[in-house]
Amino acid sequence: STKTMMMLLYVCCACAVHAPSMRCRLPLPRAFMCATSAALPLASGANLNEETALGTGCIQHKRLSEPEALTLKLLEWPMLSMQVSKLASTPRGEAVAMAGLALPATQAESELLQAETSEAYRMEQMLARPLLLRGFGDIAPLASLAAKGATLTGKDLALIASSLVTASVLVRKLKEAELSLLPALFESVPLQATLRLRINEAVDESGEVRDTAAEALSEIRFAKRELSSAIKRELASIIQSRSDALATRTVTIRAERYVLQVVAKQRHRIPGVVRDVSGSGLTLFIEPKEVEPANTKLRQLAKREAAVVTAVLKSLSQHVGQPKVVSELLELADAVLRVDMAAARARY
C-alpha cells in the first residue's frame, strides 16, 4: 500500500544520511540495519496515538495498519528494538525501547531524530564525552504517586535526588559540547535545584532519614544509642557471670528486645521473660529481668523515632506531589528519555 511504501521510504531516507562511521556494531537483522536512527520508542504497553507521541517528542499514526505491521515484522523489528534497548542507559529508556521502536510519521520528524542521533554520536564518539545517565531513575511513577498523596520512602526520595543531580550534570555537559538540539530539550525545563537540596538535607544517599532532618529525631536517636549501650553492658555482665547457662554468648534480638540464648534446662539461672524458643526447644530466648525496663523504654523511643521519620518523609512527599513540581518532573523525565534514546541510537 502507499502507506507501507512511505514507511519504508522514511526508513531508507534515514539510513541514507548516516555517516559511514556510524555503522552498527551488533549482529543485525537482515534488512534496513540503520533504521533506528529514524525511530523513537513508545512507552511500554502504549498505543500509537498522539498522546504517546507527544510524550516522546514525535507525533505518530493513531494505529498501524495491517500492511505496516507486517512490514515491521519482516524487518525483524522486535529483534532490532531489543538490541537498541540494551544500549539505553536508563531503566525507562530500556523498557521503552524493548516495547518496540516506532517510525516517525513524516520525513521531517525522521530528519529531526536523525539530527539528534548525530549530536549524541558527536558527543560520545567524536568529543569522547559519554552521556552518563545511569544515575537517572524512573522518577515519573514516583512523582505520580506523590501527586496522589502517597508518602514516598526514603529510597524513593533519594532516587529522585540522585536523578536530579544526573540531569543537572547532563545539561551542563550538553551545553559545554556546544550542541543545539539536545540542550534545547531542557531550555524550559527546571532542574529542581531547590527540591534536590531539600531532599539531600533530610535523606542520605541510601535513603535513610538524617539525624539533622528534625531536632526531635536527633535527640531520640541519641537517647536510643545511649540506652542501647547501657543494655548491652548489662547483658555482657550477665554473660560474664553465668556463661555456663547460655547456649551462646551472643546477644540477639527478639520482638524488638535484646535477649540472651539460654539452655532450656538452665532457665532458672536467667530469670526473665521468654521471648522465643528454638525449633528444637533446647534454646530459650530470654529477656533478663535486669534489662526489661530499659528494653521497654527502647521500644517506646523506636516508636517515637518512626513517627518523626514518617513526618519528614510525608513533608518531602507533599513537596514532590505539588502539581507544578510533578508536571516539571515529568517534563524532565521525558527530556532525559529523549537524550537516552538518541544516545542508544548513536551507539547502535
Short mmCIF file of C-alpha atoms in Angstrom, two decimals:
data_model
loop_
_atom_site.label_atom_id
_atom_site.label_comp_id
_atom_site.label_asym_id
_atom_site.label_seq_id
_atom_site.Cartn_x
_atom_site.Cartn_y
_atom_site.Cartn_z
CA SER A 1 0.00 0.00 0.00
CA THR A 2 1.02 3.66 -0.29
CA LYS A 3 1.39 3.97 3.49
CA THR A 4 3.64 0.94 3.67
CA MET A 5 5.79 2.21 0.84
CA MET A 6 6.07 5.60 2.53
CA MET A 7 7.11 3.91 5.76
CA LEU A 8 9.90 2.08 4.00
CA LEU A 9 10.88 5.28 2.22
CA TYR A 10 11.28 7.11 5.53
CA VAL A 11 13.46 4.30 6.87
CA CYS A 12 15.61 4.38 3.76
CA CYS A 13 15.90 8.17 3.90
CA ALA A 14 17.14 7.94 7.45
CA CYS A 15 19.71 5.31 6.52
CA ALA A 16 20.96 7.36 3.60
CA VAL A 17 22.09 10.24 5.79
CA HIS A 18 24.07 8.05 8.19
CA ALA A 19 27.79 8.67 8.26
CA PRO A 20 29.83 5.57 7.34
CA SER A 21 31.45 5.64 10.77
CA MET A 22 28.06 5.10 12.40
CA ARG A 23 27.63 1.52 11.16
CA CYS A 24 26.01 -0.86 13.61
CA ARG A 25 28.37 -2.84 15.78
CA LEU A 26 25.91 -5.55 16.88
CA PRO A 27 24.53 -8.60 14.99
CA LEU A 28 21.74 -7.10 12.94
CA PRO A 29 18.52 -8.17 11.24
CA ARG A 30 18.76 -8.91 7.54
CA ALA A 31 17.33 -5.61 6.29
CA PHE A 32 17.49 -1.87 6.97
CA MET A 33 20.28 -2.07 9.54
CA CYS A 34 20.28 1.59 10.48
CA ALA A 35 16.54 2.12 10.72
CA THR A 36 16.84 3.00 14.40
CA SER A 37 18.32 6.35 13.53
CA ALA A 38 14.81 7.34 12.49
CA ALA A 39 12.95 5.52 15.21
CA LEU A 40 11.67 6.71 18.55
CA PRO A 41 10.45 4.27 21.23
CA LEU A 42 6.99 4.10 22.64
CA ALA A 43 6.27 3.60 26.32
CA SER A 44 5.64 0.05 27.44
CA GLY A 45 2.12 -1.06 26.60
CA ALA A 46 1.29 2.20 24.81
CA ASN A 47 -0.72 2.53 21.62
CA LEU A 48 0.43 4.57 18.68
CA ASN A 49 -1.53 7.70 19.49
CA GLU A 50 -0.87 11.39 19.67
CA GLU A 51 -0.62 11.50 23.47
CA THR A 52 2.13 8.87 23.49
CA ALA A 53 3.84 10.57 20.63
CA LEU A 54 3.97 13.91 22.37
CA GLY A 55 5.48 12.28 25.44
CA THR A 56 8.41 11.06 23.37
CA GLY A 57 8.65 14.06 21.11
CA CYS A 58 7.22 12.63 17.88
CA ILE A 59 3.66 12.55 16.54
CA GLN A 60 2.67 9.04 15.47
CA HIS A 61 -0.15 7.49 13.47
CA LYS A 62 -3.08 6.55 15.67
CA ARG A 63 -2.61 2.87 14.84
CA LEU A 64 -0.57 0.74 12.45
CA SER A 65 -2.41 -0.75 9.51
CA GLU A 66 -2.10 -4.46 8.82
CA PRO A 67 0.42 -3.97 5.96
CA GLU A 68 2.51 -1.65 8.16
CA ALA A 69 2.52 -4.15 11.00
CA LEU A 70 3.55 -6.87 8.54
CA THR A 71 6.35 -4.64 7.27
CA LEU A 72 7.79 -4.23 10.75
CA LYS A 73 7.60 -7.97 11.24
CA LEU A 74 9.52 -8.58 8.03
CA LEU A 75 12.13 -6.05 9.18
CA GLU A 76 12.55 -8.12 12.37
CA TRP A 77 11.61 -5.04 14.35
CA PRO A 78 11.32 -6.78 17.75
CA MET A 79 14.90 -8.03 17.44
CA LEU A 80 16.13 -4.60 16.41
CA SER A 81 14.22 -2.96 19.28
CA MET A 82 15.72 -5.40 21.75
CA GLN A 83 19.24 -4.63 20.52
CA VAL A 84 18.71 -0.90 20.85
CA SER A 85 17.22 -1.33 24.33
CA LYS A 86 20.47 -2.88 25.57
CA LEU A 87 22.26 0.35 24.68
CA ALA A 88 19.95 2.62 26.68
CA SER A 89 21.29 3.93 29.98
CA THR A 90 18.11 4.42 32.00
CA PRO A 91 15.55 1.85 33.17
CA ARG A 92 12.77 3.75 31.43
CA GLY A 93 14.78 4.03 28.22
CA GLU A 94 15.44 0.30 28.17
CA ALA A 95 11.78 -0.53 28.80
CA VAL A 96 10.56 1.92 26.19
CA ALA A 97 12.91 0.58 23.50
CA MET A 98 12.17 -3.03 24.39
CA ALA A 99 8.44 -2.36 23.91
CA GLY A 100 9.12 -1.59 20.27
CA LEU A 101 10.61 1.23 18.22
CA ALA A 102 8.06 3.24 16.23
CA LEU A 103 8.68 5.03 12.98
CA PRO A 104 8.10 8.80 12.70
CA ALA A 105 5.01 9.86 10.80
CA THR A 106 6.79 12.25 8.44
CA GLN A 107 10.17 12.67 6.84
CA ALA A 108 10.67 15.95 8.75
CA GLU A 109 10.27 14.12 12.04
CA SER A 110 12.66 11.43 10.83
CA GLU A 111 15.25 14.07 9.94
CA LEU A 112 14.87 15.68 13.38
CA LEU A 113 15.55 12.39 15.13
CA GLN A 114 18.48 11.74 12.81
CA ALA A 115 19.91 15.13 13.79
CA GLU A 116 19.52 14.30 17.49
CA THR A 117 21.23 10.96 16.89
CA SER A 118 24.08 12.75 15.14
CA GLU A 119 24.53 15.11 18.08
CA ALA A 120 24.63 12.19 20.51
CA TYR A 121 27.16 10.45 18.27
CA ARG A 122 29.30 13.58 18.09
CA MET A 123 29.16 13.94 21.87
CA GLU A 124 30.20 10.39 22.67
CA GLN A 125 32.37 9.32 19.75
CA MET A 126 33.96 12.47 18.41
CA LEU A 127 34.26 14.53 21.59
CA ALA A 128 34.74 11.46 23.83
CA ARG A 129 32.20 12.76 26.33
CA PRO A 130 29.94 9.86 27.30
CA LEU A 131 26.32 10.64 28.11
CA LEU A 132 26.25 9.19 31.62
CA LEU A 133 22.60 8.70 32.51
CA ARG A 134 22.68 5.59 34.71
CA GLY A 135 22.07 7.72 37.78
CA PHE A 136 18.70 8.83 36.42
CA GLY A 137 15.98 6.54 37.75
CA ASP A 138 12.37 6.10 36.74
CA ILE A 139 11.01 9.08 38.65
CA ALA A 140 7.75 9.51 36.74
CA PRO A 141 5.82 6.86 38.72
CA LEU A 142 7.16 8.30 41.99
CA ALA A 143 6.01 11.80 41.06
CA SER A 144 2.58 10.41 40.15
CA LEU A 145 2.33 8.57 43.47
CA ALA A 146 3.24 11.73 45.39
CA ALA A 147 0.62 13.65 43.41
CA LYS A 148 -2.00 11.19 44.70
CA GLY A 149 -0.98 11.87 48.30
CA ALA A 150 1.19 8.81 48.87
CA THR A 151 4.16 9.06 51.21
CA LEU A 152 7.33 8.08 49.37
CA THR A 153 10.02 6.01 51.05
CA GLY A 154 13.47 7.36 51.84
CA LYS A 155 14.87 5.31 48.95
CA ASP A 156 12.29 6.77 46.57
CA LEU A 157 13.26 10.31 47.56
CA ALA A 158 16.97 9.51 47.35
CA LEU A 159 16.37 8.22 43.82
CA ILE A 160 14.66 11.45 42.85
CA ALA A 161 17.54 13.48 44.29
CA SER A 162 20.23 11.43 42.53
CA SER A 163 18.25 11.65 39.28
CA LEU A 164 18.14 15.43 39.56
CA VAL A 165 21.91 15.50 40.07
CA THR A 166 22.37 13.34 36.97
CA ALA A 167 20.11 15.61 34.93
CA SER A 168 21.97 18.71 36.08
CA VAL A 169 25.34 17.22 35.09
CA LEU A 170 23.89 16.10 31.75
CA VAL A 171 22.59 19.54 30.86
CA ARG A 172 25.91 21.16 31.76
CA LYS A 173 27.85 18.72 29.58
CA LEU A 174 25.47 19.17 26.65
CA LYS A 175 25.92 22.93 26.79
CA GLU A 176 29.72 22.63 27.13
CA ALA A 177 29.75 20.48 23.97
CA GLU A 178 28.12 23.38 22.09
CA LEU A 179 25.32 21.23 20.71
CA SER A 180 21.98 22.70 19.70
CA LEU A 181 19.11 20.20 19.61
CA LEU A 182 19.81 18.13 22.72
CA PRO A 183 20.44 21.09 25.08
CA ALA A 184 17.31 22.75 23.69
CA LEU A 185 15.22 19.91 25.14
CA PHE A 186 15.93 21.33 28.60
CA GLU A 187 15.56 25.04 27.88
CA SER A 188 12.17 25.42 29.55
CA VAL A 189 12.52 22.50 31.97
CA PRO A 190 13.51 23.41 35.58
CA LEU A 191 16.18 21.15 37.10
CA GLN A 192 14.56 21.36 40.55
CA ALA A 193 17.64 22.56 42.44
CA THR A 194 15.54 23.55 45.48
CA LEU A 195 13.84 20.15 45.67
CA ARG A 196 17.16 18.36 45.29
CA LEU A 197 18.70 20.40 48.12
CA ARG A 198 15.72 19.86 50.38
CA ILE A 199 15.79 16.10 49.88
CA ASN A 200 19.57 15.86 50.34
CA GLU A 201 19.37 17.81 53.58
CA ALA A 202 16.88 15.32 55.01
CA VAL A 203 17.74 11.99 53.35
CA ASP A 204 21.14 10.42 52.66
CA GLU A 205 22.20 8.54 49.53
CA SER A 206 20.95 5.20 50.89
CA GLY A 207 17.52 6.59 51.69
CA GLU A 208 17.97 6.88 55.45
CA VAL A 209 16.49 9.97 57.08
CA ARG A 210 19.31 12.03 58.54
CA ASP A 211 19.56 12.85 62.26
CA THR A 212 19.51 16.51 61.28
CA ALA A 213 16.20 16.22 59.41
CA ALA A 214 14.35 17.14 62.61
CA GLU A 215 15.53 18.34 66.02
CA ALA A 216 13.43 15.72 67.80
CA LEU A 217 14.91 12.97 65.64
CA SER A 218 18.46 13.81 66.65
CA GLU A 219 17.51 13.77 70.34
CA ILE A 220 15.60 10.49 70.08
CA ARG A 221 18.38 8.70 68.26
CA PHE A 222 20.96 9.91 70.77
CA ALA A 223 18.80 8.57 73.61
CA LYS A 224 18.39 5.26 71.78
CA ARG A 225 22.14 4.86 71.31
CA GLU A 226 22.82 5.61 74.96
CA LEU A 227 20.14 3.24 76.19
CA SER A 228 21.19 0.50 73.78
CA SER A 229 24.77 0.72 75.02
CA ALA A 230 23.60 0.50 78.63
CA ILE A 231 21.52 -2.62 77.89
CA LYS A 232 24.44 -4.30 76.13
CA ARG A 233 26.72 -3.57 79.08
CA GLU A 234 24.23 -5.16 81.47
CA LEU A 235 23.86 -8.23 79.25
CA ALA A 236 27.63 -8.51 78.94
CA SER A 237 27.83 -8.63 82.74
CA ILE A 238 25.27 -11.46 82.85
CA ILE A 239 27.15 -13.36 80.15
CA GLN A 240 30.38 -12.97 82.12
CA SER A 241 28.92 -14.34 85.35
CA ARG A 242 26.57 -17.05 84.01
CA SER A 243 28.06 -18.17 80.72
CA ASP A 244 27.58 -21.86 81.57
CA ALA A 245 23.80 -21.36 81.40
CA LEU A 246 23.95 -19.96 77.86
CA ALA A 247 23.74 -21.74 74.51
CA THR A 248 25.89 -18.97 73.05
CA ARG A 249 27.48 -15.81 74.39
CA THR A 250 25.92 -13.71 71.60
CA VAL A 251 23.33 -11.03 72.35
CA THR A 252 20.43 -11.15 69.89
CA ILE A 253 17.04 -9.52 69.36
CA ARG A 254 13.55 -10.98 69.56
CA ALA A 255 10.30 -8.99 69.42
CA GLU A 256 12.39 -5.80 69.20
CA ARG A 257 14.04 -6.59 72.54
CA TYR A 258 17.58 -7.59 73.46
CA VAL A 259 17.67 -11.20 74.69
CA LEU A 260 20.11 -13.97 75.61
CA GLN A 261 20.08 -17.52 74.26
CA VAL A 262 19.71 -19.74 77.29
CA VAL A 263 19.92 -23.52 77.55
CA ALA A 264 16.39 -24.69 78.35
CA LYS A 265 17.50 -26.79 81.31
CA GLN A 266 19.27 -23.75 82.78
CA ARG A 267 16.30 -21.42 82.51
CA HIS A 268 16.19 -20.90 86.26
CA ARG A 269 19.67 -19.36 86.09
CA ILE A 270 18.47 -16.41 83.97
CA PRO A 271 15.19 -15.05 85.41
CA GLY A 272 13.18 -13.13 82.85
CA VAL A 273 10.60 -13.31 80.05
CA VAL A 274 10.86 -15.95 77.32
CA ARG A 275 10.52 -14.10 74.02
CA ASP A 276 11.11 -17.06 71.66
CA VAL A 277 12.04 -20.75 71.54
CA SER A 278 14.35 -22.53 69.08
CA GLY A 279 12.94 -25.12 66.73
CA SER A 280 14.43 -27.93 68.78
CA GLY A 281 13.13 -26.49 72.03
CA LEU A 282 16.61 -26.73 73.54
CA THR A 283 17.26 -22.98 73.49
CA LEU A 284 15.17 -20.22 75.01
CA PHE A 285 15.47 -16.57 74.03
CA ILE A 286 15.11 -14.87 77.40
CA GLU A 287 14.89 -11.19 78.17
CA PRO A 288 16.62 -10.96 81.58
CA LYS A 289 14.62 -9.04 84.18
CA GLU A 290 17.58 -6.70 84.67
CA VAL A 291 17.07 -5.19 81.20
CA GLU A 292 13.29 -5.47 80.80
CA PRO A 293 12.52 -1.84 81.81
CA ALA A 294 15.26 -0.49 79.54
CA ASN A 295 14.08 -2.66 76.64
CA THR A 296 10.56 -1.30 77.10
CA LYS A 297 11.81 2.27 77.03
CA LEU A 298 13.90 1.49 73.95
CA ARG A 299 10.80 0.29 72.11
CA GLN A 300 8.97 3.46 73.06
CA LEU A 301 11.83 5.53 71.68
CA ALA A 302 11.77 3.47 68.49
CA LYS A 303 8.07 4.23 68.01
CA ARG A 304 8.69 7.94 68.52
CA GLU A 305 11.55 7.79 66.02
CA ALA A 306 9.36 6.06 63.43
CA ALA A 307 6.68 8.74 63.86
CA VAL A 308 9.17 11.56 63.29
CA VAL A 309 10.71 9.79 60.27
CA THR A 310 7.25 9.33 58.77
CA ALA A 311 6.52 13.03 59.27
CA VAL A 312 9.75 14.00 57.49
CA LEU A 313 9.02 11.68 54.55
CA LYS A 314 5.43 12.89 54.33
CA SER A 315 6.53 16.53 54.20
CA LEU A 316 9.03 15.84 51.42
CA SER A 317 6.48 13.77 49.52
CA GLN A 318 3.96 16.60 49.69
CA HIS A 319 6.56 18.91 48.19
CA VAL A 320 7.23 16.44 45.37
CA GLY A 321 3.50 15.98 44.83
CA GLN A 322 2.72 19.64 44.19
CA PRO A 323 1.07 19.89 40.74
CA LYS A 324 3.69 22.26 39.36
CA VAL A 325 6.59 20.14 40.64
CA VAL A 326 5.01 16.94 39.32
CA SER A 327 4.49 18.47 35.90
CA GLU A 328 8.09 19.70 35.76
CA LEU A 329 9.49 16.37 36.92
CA LEU A 330 7.56 14.57 34.19
CA GLU A 331 8.85 17.05 31.61
CA LEU A 332 12.39 16.49 32.84
CA ALA A 333 11.96 12.71 32.70
CA ASP A 334 10.72 12.96 29.09
CA ALA A 335 13.64 15.18 28.08
CA VAL A 336 16.17 12.79 29.63
CA LEU A 337 14.40 9.87 27.93
CA ARG A 338 14.75 11.58 24.57
CA VAL A 339 18.51 12.09 25.11
CA ASP A 340 18.84 8.48 26.25
CA MET A 341 17.13 7.28 23.09
CA ALA A 342 19.32 9.46 20.90
CA ALA A 343 22.40 8.06 22.64
CA ALA A 344 21.15 4.47 22.25
CA ARG A 345 20.60 5.01 18.52
CA ALA A 346 24.04 6.60 18.20
CA ARG A 347 25.71 3.66 19.99
CA TYR A 348 23.89 1.26 17.69
#
